[in-house]
Coordinates of N, CA and C in Angstrom, one line a residue:
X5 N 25.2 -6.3 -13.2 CA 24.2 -7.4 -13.5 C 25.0 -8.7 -13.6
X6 N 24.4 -10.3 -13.1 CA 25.1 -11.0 -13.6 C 25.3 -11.4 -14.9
X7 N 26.6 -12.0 -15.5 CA 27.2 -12.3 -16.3 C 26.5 -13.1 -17.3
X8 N 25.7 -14.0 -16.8 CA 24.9 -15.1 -17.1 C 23.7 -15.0 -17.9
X9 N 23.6 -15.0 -19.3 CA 21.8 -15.0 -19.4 C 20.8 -15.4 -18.7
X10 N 20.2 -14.6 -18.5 CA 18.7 -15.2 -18.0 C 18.0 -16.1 -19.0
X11 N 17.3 -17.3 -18.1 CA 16.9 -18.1 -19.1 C 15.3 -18.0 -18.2
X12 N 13.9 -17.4 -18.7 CA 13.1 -17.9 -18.3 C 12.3 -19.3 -18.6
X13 N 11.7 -19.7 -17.1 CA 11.1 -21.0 -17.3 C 9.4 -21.1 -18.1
X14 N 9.5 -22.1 -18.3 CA 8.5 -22.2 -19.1 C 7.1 -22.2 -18.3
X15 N 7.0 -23.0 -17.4 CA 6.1 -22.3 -16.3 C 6.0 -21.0 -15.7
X16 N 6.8 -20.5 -15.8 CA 6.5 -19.2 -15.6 C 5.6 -18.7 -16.6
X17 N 4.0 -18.0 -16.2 CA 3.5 -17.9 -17.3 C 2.9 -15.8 -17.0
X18 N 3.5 -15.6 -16.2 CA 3.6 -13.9 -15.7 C 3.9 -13.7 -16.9
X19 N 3.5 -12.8 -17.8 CA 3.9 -11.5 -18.9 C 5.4 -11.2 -18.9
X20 N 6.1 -11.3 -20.3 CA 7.6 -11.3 -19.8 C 7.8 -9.6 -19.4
X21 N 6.6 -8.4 -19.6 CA 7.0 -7.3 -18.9 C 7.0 -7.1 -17.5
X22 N 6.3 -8.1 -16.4 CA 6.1 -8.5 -15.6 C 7.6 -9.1 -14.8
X23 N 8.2 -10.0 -15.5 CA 9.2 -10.7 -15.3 C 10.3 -9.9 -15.2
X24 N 10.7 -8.8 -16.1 CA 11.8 -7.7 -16.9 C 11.8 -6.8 -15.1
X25 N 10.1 -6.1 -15.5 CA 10.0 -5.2 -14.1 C 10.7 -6.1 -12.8
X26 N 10.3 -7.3 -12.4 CA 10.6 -7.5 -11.3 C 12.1 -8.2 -10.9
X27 N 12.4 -8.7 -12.1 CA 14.2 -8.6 -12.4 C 14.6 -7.5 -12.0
X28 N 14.6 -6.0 -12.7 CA 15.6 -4.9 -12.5 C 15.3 -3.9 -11.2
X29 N 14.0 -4.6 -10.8 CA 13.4 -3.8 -9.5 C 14.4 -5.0 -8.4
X30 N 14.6 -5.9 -8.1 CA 15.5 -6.6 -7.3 C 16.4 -6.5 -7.8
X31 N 17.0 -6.3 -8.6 CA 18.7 -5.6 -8.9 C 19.3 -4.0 -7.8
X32 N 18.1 -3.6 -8.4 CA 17.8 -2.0 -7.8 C 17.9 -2.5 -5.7
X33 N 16.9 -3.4 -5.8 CA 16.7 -3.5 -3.4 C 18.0 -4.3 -3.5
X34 N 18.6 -5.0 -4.3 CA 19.4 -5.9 -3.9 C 20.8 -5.4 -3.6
X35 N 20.8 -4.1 -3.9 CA 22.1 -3.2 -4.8 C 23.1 -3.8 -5.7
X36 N 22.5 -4.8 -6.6 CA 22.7 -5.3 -8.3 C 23.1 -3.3 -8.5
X37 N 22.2 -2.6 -8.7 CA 22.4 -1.5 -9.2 C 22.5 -0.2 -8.1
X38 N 23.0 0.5 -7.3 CA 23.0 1.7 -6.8 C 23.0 2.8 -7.5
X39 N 22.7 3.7 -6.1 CA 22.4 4.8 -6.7 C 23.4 5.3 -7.6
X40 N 22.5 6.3 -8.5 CA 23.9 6.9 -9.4 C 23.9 5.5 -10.8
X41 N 24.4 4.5 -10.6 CA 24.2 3.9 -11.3 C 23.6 3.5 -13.0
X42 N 23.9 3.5 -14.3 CA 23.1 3.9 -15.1 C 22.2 2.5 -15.6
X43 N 21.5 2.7 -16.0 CA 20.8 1.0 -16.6 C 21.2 1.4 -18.1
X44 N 21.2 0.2 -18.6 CA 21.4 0.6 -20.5 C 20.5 -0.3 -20.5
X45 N 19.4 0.2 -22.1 CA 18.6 -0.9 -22.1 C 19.0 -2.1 -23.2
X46 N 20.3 -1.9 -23.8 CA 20.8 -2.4 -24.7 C 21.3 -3.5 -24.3
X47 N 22.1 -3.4 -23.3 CA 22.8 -4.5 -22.4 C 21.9 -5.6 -21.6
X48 N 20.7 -5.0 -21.0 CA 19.7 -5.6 -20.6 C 18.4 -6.4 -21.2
X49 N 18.8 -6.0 -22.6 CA 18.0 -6.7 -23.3 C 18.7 -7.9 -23.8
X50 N 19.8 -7.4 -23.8 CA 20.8 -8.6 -24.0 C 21.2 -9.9 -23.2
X51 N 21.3 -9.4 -21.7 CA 21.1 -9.6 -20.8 C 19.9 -11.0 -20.9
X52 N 19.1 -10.4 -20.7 CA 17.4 -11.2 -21.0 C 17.1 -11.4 -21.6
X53 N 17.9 -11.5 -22.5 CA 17.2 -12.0 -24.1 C 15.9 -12.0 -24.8
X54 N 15.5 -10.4 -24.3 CA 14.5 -10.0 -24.4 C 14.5 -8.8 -25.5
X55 N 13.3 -8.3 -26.6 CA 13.2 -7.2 -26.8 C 13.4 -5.4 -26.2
X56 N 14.2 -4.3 -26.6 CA 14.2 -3.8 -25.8 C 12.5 -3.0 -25.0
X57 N 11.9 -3.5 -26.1 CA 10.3 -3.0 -25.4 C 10.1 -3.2 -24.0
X58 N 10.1 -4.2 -23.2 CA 9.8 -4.6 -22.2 C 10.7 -3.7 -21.0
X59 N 12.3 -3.6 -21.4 CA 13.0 -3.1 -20.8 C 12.5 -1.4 -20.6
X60 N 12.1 -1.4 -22.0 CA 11.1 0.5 -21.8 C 10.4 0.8 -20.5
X61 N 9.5 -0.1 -20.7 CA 8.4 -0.7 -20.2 C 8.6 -0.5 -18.7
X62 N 9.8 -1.4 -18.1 CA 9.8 -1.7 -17.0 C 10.5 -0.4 -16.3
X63 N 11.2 0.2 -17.6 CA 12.0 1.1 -16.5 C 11.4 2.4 -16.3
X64 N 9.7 2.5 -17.2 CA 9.0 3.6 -17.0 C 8.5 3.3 -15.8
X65 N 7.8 2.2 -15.3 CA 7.3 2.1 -13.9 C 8.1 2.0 -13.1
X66 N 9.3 1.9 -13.1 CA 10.4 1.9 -12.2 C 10.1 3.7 -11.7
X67 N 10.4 4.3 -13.3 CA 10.7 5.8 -13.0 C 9.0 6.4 -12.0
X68 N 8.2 5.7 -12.7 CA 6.9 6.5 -11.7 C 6.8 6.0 -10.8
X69 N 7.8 4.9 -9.5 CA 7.6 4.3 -8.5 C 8.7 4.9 -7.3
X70 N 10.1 6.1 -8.9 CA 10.9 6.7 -7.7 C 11.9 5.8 -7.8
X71 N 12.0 4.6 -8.3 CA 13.1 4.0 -8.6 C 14.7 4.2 -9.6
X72 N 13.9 4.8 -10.2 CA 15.3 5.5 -11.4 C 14.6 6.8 -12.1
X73 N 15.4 7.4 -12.9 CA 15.0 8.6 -13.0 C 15.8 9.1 -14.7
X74 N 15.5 9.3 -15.6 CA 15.9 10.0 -16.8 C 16.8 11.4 -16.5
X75 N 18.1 11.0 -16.7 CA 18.9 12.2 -16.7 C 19.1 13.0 -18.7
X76 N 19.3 14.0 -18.3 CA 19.9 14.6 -20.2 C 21.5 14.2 -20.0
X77 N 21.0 13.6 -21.2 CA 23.0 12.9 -21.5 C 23.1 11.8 -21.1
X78 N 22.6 11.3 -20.3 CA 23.2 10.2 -19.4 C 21.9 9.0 -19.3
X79 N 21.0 9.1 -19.4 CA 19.9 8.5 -20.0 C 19.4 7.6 -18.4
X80 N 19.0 6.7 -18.3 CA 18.3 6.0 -16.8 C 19.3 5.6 -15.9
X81 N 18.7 6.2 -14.7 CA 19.8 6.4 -13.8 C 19.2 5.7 -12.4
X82 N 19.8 5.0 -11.6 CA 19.3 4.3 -10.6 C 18.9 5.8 -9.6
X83 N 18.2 6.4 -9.0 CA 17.7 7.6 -8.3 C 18.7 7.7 -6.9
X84 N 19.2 9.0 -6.2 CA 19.2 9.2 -5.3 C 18.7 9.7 -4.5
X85 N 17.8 9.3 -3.3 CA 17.0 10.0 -2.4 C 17.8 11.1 -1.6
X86 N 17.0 12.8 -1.8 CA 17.3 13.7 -1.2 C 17.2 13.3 0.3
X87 N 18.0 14.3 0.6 CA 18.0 13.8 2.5 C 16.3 14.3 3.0
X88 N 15.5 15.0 2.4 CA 14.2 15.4 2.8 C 13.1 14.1 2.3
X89 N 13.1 13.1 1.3 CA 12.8 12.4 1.0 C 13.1 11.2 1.9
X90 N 14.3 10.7 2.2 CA 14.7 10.0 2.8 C 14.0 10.1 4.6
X91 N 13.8 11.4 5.4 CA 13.5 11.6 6.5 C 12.0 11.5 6.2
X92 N 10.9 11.6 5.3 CA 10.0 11.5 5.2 C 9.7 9.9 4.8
X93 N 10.7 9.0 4.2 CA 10.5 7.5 4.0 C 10.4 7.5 5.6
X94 N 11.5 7.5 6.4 CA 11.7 6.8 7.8 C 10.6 7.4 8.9
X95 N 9.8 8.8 8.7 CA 9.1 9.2 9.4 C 7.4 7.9 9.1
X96 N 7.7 8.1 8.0 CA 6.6 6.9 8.0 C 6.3 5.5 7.9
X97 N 7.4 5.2 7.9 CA 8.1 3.7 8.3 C 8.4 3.3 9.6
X98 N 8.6 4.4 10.4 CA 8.3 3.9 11.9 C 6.8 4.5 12.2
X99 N 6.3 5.1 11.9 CA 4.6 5.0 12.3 C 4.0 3.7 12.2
X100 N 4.3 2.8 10.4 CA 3.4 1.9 9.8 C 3.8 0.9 10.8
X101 N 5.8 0.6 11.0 CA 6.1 -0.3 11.4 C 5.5 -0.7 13.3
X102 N 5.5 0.5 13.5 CA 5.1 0.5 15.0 C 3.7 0.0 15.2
X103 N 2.4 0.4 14.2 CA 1.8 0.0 14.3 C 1.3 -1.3 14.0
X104 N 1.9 -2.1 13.2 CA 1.8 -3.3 12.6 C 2.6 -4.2 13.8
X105 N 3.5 -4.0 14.5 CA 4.1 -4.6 15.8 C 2.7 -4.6 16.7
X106 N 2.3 -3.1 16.8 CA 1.3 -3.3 18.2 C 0.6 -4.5 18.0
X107 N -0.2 -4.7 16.3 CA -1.2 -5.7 16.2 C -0.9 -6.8 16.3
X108 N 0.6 -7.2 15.8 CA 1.0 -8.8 16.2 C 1.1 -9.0 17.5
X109 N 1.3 -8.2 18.0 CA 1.6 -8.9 19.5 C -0.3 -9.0 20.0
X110 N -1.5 -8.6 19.5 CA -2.1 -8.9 19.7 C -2.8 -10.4 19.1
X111 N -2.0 -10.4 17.6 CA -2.8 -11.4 16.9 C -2.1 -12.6 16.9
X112 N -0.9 -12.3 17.1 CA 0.2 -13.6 17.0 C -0.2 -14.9 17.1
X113 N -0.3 -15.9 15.9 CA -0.9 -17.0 16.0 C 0.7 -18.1 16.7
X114 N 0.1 -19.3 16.9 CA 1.2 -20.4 17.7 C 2.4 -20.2 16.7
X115 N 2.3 -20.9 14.9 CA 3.0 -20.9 14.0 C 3.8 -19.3 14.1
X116 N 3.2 -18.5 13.8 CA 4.3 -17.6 13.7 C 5.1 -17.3 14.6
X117 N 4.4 -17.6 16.2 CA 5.4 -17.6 17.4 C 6.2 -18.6 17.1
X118 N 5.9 -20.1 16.7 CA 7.2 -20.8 16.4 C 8.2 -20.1 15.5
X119 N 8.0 -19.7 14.7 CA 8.5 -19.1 13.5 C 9.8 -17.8 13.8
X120 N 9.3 -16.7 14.7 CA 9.7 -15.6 15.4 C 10.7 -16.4 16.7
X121 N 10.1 -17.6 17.1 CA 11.4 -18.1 18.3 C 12.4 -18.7 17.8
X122 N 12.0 -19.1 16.5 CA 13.4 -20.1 15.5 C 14.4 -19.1 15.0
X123 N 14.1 -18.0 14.7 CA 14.6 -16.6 14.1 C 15.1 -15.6 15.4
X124 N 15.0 -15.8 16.2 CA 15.4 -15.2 17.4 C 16.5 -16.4 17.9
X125 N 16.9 -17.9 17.6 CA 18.0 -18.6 17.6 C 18.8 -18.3 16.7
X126 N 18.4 -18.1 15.3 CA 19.2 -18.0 14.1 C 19.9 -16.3 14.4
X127 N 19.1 -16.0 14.8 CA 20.2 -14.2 15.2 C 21.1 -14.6 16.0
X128 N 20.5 -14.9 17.4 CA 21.9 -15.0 18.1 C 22.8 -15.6 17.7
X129 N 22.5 -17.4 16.6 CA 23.7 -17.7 16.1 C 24.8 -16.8 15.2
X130 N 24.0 -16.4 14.8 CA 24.7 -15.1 13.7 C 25.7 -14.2 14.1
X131 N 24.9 -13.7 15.4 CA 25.8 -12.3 16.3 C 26.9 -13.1 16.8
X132 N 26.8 -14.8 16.9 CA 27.7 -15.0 18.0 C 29.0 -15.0 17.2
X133 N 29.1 -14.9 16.1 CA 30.3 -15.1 14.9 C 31.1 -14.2 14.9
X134 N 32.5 -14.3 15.1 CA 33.0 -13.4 14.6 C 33.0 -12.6 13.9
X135 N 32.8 -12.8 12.7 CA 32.2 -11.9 11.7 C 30.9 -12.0 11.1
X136 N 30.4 -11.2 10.9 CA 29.0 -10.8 10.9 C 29.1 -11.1 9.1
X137 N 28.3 -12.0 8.4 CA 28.1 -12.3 7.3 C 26.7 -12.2 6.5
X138 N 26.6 -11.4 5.3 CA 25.9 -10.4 4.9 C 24.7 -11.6 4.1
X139 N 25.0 -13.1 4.3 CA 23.5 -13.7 4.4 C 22.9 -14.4 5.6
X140 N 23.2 -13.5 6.5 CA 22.4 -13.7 8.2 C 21.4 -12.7 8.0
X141 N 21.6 -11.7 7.2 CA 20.6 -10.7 7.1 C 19.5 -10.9 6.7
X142 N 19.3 -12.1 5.9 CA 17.8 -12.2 5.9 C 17.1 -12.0 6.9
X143 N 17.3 -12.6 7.9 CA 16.4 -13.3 9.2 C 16.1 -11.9 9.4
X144 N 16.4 -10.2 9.3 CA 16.0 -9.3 10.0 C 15.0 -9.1 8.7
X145 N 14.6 -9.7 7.6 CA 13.8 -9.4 6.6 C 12.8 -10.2 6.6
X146 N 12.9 -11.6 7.2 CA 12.0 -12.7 7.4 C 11.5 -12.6 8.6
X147 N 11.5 -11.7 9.6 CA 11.0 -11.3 10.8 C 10.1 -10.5 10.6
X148 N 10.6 -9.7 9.9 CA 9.6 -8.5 9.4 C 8.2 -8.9 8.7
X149 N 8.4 -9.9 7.8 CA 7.4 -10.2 7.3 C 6.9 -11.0 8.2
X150 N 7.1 -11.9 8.8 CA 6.0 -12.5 10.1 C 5.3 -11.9 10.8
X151 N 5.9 -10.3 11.1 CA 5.4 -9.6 12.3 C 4.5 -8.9 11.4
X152 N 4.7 -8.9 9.7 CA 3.5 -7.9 8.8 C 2.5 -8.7 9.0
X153 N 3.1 -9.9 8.6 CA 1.8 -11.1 8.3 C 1.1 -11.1 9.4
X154 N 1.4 -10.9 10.8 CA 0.6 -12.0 12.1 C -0.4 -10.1 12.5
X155 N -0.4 -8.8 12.2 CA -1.0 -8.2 12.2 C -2.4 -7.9 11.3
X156 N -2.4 -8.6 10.4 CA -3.6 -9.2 9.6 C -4.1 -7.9 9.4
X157 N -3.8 -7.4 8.7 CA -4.2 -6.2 7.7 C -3.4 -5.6 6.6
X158 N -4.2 -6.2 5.4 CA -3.5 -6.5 4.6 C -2.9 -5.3 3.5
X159 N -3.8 -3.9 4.4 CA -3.8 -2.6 3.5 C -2.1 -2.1 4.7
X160 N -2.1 -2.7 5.3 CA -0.9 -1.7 6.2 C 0.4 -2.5 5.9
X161 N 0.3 -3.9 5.4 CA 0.9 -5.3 4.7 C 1.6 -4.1 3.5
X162 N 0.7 -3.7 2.5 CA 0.6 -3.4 1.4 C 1.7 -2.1 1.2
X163 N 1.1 -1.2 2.1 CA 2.2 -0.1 2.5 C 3.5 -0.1 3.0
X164 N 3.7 -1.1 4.3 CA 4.8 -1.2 4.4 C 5.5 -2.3 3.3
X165 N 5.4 -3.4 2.7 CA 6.0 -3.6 1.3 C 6.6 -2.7 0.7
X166 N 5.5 -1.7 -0.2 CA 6.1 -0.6 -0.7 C 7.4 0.4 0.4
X167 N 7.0 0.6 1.1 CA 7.9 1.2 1.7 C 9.7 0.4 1.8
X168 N 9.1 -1.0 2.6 CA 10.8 -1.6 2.5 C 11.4 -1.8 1.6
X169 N 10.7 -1.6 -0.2 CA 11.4 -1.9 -1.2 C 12.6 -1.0 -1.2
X170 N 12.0 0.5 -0.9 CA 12.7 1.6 -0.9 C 13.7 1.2 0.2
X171 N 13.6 0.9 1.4 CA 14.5 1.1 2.6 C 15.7 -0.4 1.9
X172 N 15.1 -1.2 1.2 CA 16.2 -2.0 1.0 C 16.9 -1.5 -0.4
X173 N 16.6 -1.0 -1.2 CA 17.0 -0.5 -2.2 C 18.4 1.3 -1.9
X174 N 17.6 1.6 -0.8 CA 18.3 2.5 -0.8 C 19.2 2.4 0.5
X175 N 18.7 2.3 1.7 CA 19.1 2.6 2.9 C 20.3 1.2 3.3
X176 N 20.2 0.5 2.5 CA 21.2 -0.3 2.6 C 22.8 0.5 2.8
X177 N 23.1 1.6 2.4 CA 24.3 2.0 2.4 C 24.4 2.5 4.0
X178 N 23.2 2.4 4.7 CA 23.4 3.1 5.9 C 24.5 1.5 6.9
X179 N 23.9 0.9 6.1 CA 24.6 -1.0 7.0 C 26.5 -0.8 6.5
X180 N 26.4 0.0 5.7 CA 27.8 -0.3 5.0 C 29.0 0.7 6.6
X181 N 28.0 1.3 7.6 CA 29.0 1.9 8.9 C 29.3 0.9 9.2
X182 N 30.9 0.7 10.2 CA 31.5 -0.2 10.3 C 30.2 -0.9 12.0
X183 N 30.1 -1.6 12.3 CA 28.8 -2.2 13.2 C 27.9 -1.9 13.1
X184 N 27.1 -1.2 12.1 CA 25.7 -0.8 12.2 C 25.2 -2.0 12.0
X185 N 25.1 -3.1 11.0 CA 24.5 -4.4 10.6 C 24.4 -4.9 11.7
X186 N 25.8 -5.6 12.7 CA 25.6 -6.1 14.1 C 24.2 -5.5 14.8
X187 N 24.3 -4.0 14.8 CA 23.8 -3.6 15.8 C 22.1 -3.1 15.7
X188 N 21.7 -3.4 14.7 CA 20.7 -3.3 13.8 C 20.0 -4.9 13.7
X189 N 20.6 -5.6 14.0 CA 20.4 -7.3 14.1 C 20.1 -7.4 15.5
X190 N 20.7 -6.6 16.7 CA 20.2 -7.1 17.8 C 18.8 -6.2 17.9
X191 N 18.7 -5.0 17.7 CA 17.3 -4.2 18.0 C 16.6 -4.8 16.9
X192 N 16.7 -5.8 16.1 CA 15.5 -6.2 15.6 C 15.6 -7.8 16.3
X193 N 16.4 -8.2 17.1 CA 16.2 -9.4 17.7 C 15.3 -9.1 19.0
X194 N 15.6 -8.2 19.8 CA 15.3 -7.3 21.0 C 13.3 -6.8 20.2
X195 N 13.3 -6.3 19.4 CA 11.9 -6.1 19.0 C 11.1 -8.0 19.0
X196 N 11.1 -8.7 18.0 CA 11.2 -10.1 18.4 C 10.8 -10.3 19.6
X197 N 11.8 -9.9 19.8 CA 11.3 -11.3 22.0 C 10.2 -10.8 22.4
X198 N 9.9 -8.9 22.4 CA 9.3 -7.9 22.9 C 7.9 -8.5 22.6
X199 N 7.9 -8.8 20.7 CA 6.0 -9.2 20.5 C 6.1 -10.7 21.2
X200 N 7.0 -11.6 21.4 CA 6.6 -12.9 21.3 C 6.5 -13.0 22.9
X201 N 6.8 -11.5 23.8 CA 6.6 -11.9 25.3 C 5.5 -10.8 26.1
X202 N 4.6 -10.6 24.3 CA 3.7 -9.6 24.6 C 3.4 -8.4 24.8
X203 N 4.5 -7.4 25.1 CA 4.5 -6.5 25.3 C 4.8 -5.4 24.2
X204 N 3.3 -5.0 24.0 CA 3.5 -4.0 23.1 C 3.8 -2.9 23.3
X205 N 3.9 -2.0 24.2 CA 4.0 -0.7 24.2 C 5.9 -0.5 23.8
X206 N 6.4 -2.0 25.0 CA 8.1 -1.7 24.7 C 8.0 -2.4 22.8
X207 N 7.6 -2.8 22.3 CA 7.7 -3.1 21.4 C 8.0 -2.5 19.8
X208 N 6.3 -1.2 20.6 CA 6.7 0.0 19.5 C 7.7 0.6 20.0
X209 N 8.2 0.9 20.8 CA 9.5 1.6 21.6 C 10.5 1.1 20.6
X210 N 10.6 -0.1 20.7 CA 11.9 -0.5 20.3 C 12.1 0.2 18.7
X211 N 11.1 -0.6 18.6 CA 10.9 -0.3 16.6 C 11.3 1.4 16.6
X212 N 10.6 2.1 16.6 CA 11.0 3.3 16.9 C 12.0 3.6 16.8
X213 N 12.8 3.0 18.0 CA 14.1 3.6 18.0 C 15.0 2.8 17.2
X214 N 14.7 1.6 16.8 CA 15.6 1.2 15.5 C 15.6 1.8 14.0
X215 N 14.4 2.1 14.0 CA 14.0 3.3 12.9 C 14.9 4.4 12.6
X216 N 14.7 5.2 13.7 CA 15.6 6.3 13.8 C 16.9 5.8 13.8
X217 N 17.8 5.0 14.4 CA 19.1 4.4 14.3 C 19.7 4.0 13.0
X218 N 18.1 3.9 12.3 CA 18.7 3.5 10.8 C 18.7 4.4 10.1
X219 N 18.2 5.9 10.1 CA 18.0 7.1 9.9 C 19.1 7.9 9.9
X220 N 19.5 7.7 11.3 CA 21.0 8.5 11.5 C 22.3 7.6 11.1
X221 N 21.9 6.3 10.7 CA 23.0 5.8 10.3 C 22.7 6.1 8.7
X222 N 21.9 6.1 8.2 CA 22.1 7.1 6.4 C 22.4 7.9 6.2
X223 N 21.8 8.5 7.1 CA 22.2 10.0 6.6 C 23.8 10.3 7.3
X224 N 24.3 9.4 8.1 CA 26.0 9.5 8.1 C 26.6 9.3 7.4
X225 N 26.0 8.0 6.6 CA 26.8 7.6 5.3 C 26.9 8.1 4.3
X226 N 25.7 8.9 4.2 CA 25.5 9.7 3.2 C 26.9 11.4 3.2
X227 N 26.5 11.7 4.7 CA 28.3 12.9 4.8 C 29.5 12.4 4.6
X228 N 29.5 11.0 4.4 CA 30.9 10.6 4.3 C 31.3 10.4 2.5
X229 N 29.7 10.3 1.8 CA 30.0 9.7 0.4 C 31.1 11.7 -0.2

C-alpha cells in the first residue's frame, strides 16, 4: 500500500465504508495487493485513518465477491483463482465480450467513433516505442469501455464490469510473459479498427481470439510460478 495517509475530501460525501471498499478493491485490480498477499486490518486502518470497522466491513464484501478469502492462521488473504475458475471467468468473458462488440459496431455513435480512432493513434504510438511502458495500457481499458458503452445495454455493461474487475485483478500476471502486453495491445488495436470499419462478424473473431490468448497466457504464468 502507499506510504502516504489517505486524506479523504470533504466533498466526498459516499459513506466512508463505501470509500474503504473501493480503496482496497483497486489495490486488489491494480495489483497494490496480489494474490497470496495478506491484508492486515491494523495497518489499514492506519493507513486510512479510519476505524477498524469499516476495514471489516469492506473486506467481508470483498470476501463474498471472491476477492480475498479468510485463511486459519493467516487471517485475509488476497484469493487465488483455481485454474477451473479462471477457464470459466475467460469462457464467459469472451461470450459477454463478443457480444457487446457485435452491438457497437451496430450502435456506434460519431463521438465514440472519434474516441475509438484517437485510441487506435495512441496504440500505435505506444507499440512504436521501444519499450512498451506499463501506462499505455490504459488505452486497452479505455477502449473497452467505449465499445461497452456504444453497445447500450446496460445489464451486459454491468456484467462485463464485474467480470474485468476480476481479469484486471487477477489475470494481470498473464501480461507479466515477456511480449504478451505488446501483443495483447495490437489484437485489441486490430478489434478497434474491425468495429470502427464495421465489421462485425471479424470483430467477434478477433475478440475471441484475444480472449483465449489471454487465457493461455495465465495459465502459462501460472506453470512457471
Amino acid at each position: 500500500m502507499p506510504d502516504n495517509p489517505v486524506v479523504w475530501k470533504d466533498e466526498e460525501l459516499s459513506p466512508i465504508r463505501d470509500k474503504v471498499f473501493q480503496y482496497i478493491k483497486q489495490a486488489i485490480v491494480q495489483g497494490v495487493y496480489k494474490s497470496g498477499d495478506r491484508i492486515i486490518e491494523r495497518e489499514l486502518a492506519d493507513q486510512l485513518n479510519v476505524s477498524r470497522t469499516p476495514i471489516r466491513e469492506a473486506l467481508f464484501r470483498l470476501e463474498s465477491q471472491g476477492f480475498v478469502k479468510t485463511l486459519p492462521r493467516k487471517g485475509v488473504v488476497v484469493s487465488k483463482l483455481s485454474p477451473e475458475e479462471i477457464i470459466e471467468i475467460f469462457t464467459i468473458l469472451s461470450s459477454l465480450e463478443s457480444l457487446a462488440v457485435k452491438l457497437a459496431v451496430k450502435k456506434l455513435e460519431q463521438q465514440q467513433r472519434d474516441e475509438l480512432n484517437q485510441i487506435v493513434v495512441e496504440i500505435d504510438t505506444a507499440l512504436a516505442k521501444p519499450t512498451f511502458e506499463q501506462s499505455d495500457w490504459k488505452y486497452h481499458f479505455e477502449a473497452n469501455e467505449i465499445i461497452f458503452r456504444a453497445a447500450k445495454s446496460p445489464r451486459l455493461t454491468q456484467m462485463l464490469d464485474g467480470l474485468s474487475d476480476y481479469i484486471r485483478a487477477f489475470v494481470h500476471v498473464g501480461y507479466e510473459l515477456p511480449g504478451r502486453q505488446r501483443k495483447a495491445m495490437e489484437e485489441h488495436r486490430d478489434i478497434v479498427k474491425a468495429v470502427l470499419n464495421g465489421e462485425a462478424e471479424f470483430a467477434e473473431n478477433l475478440t475471441k481470439i484475444h480472449v483465449e490468448n489471454s487465457k493461455k497466457a495465465y495459465m502459462e504464468a501460472l506453470e512457471r510460478e
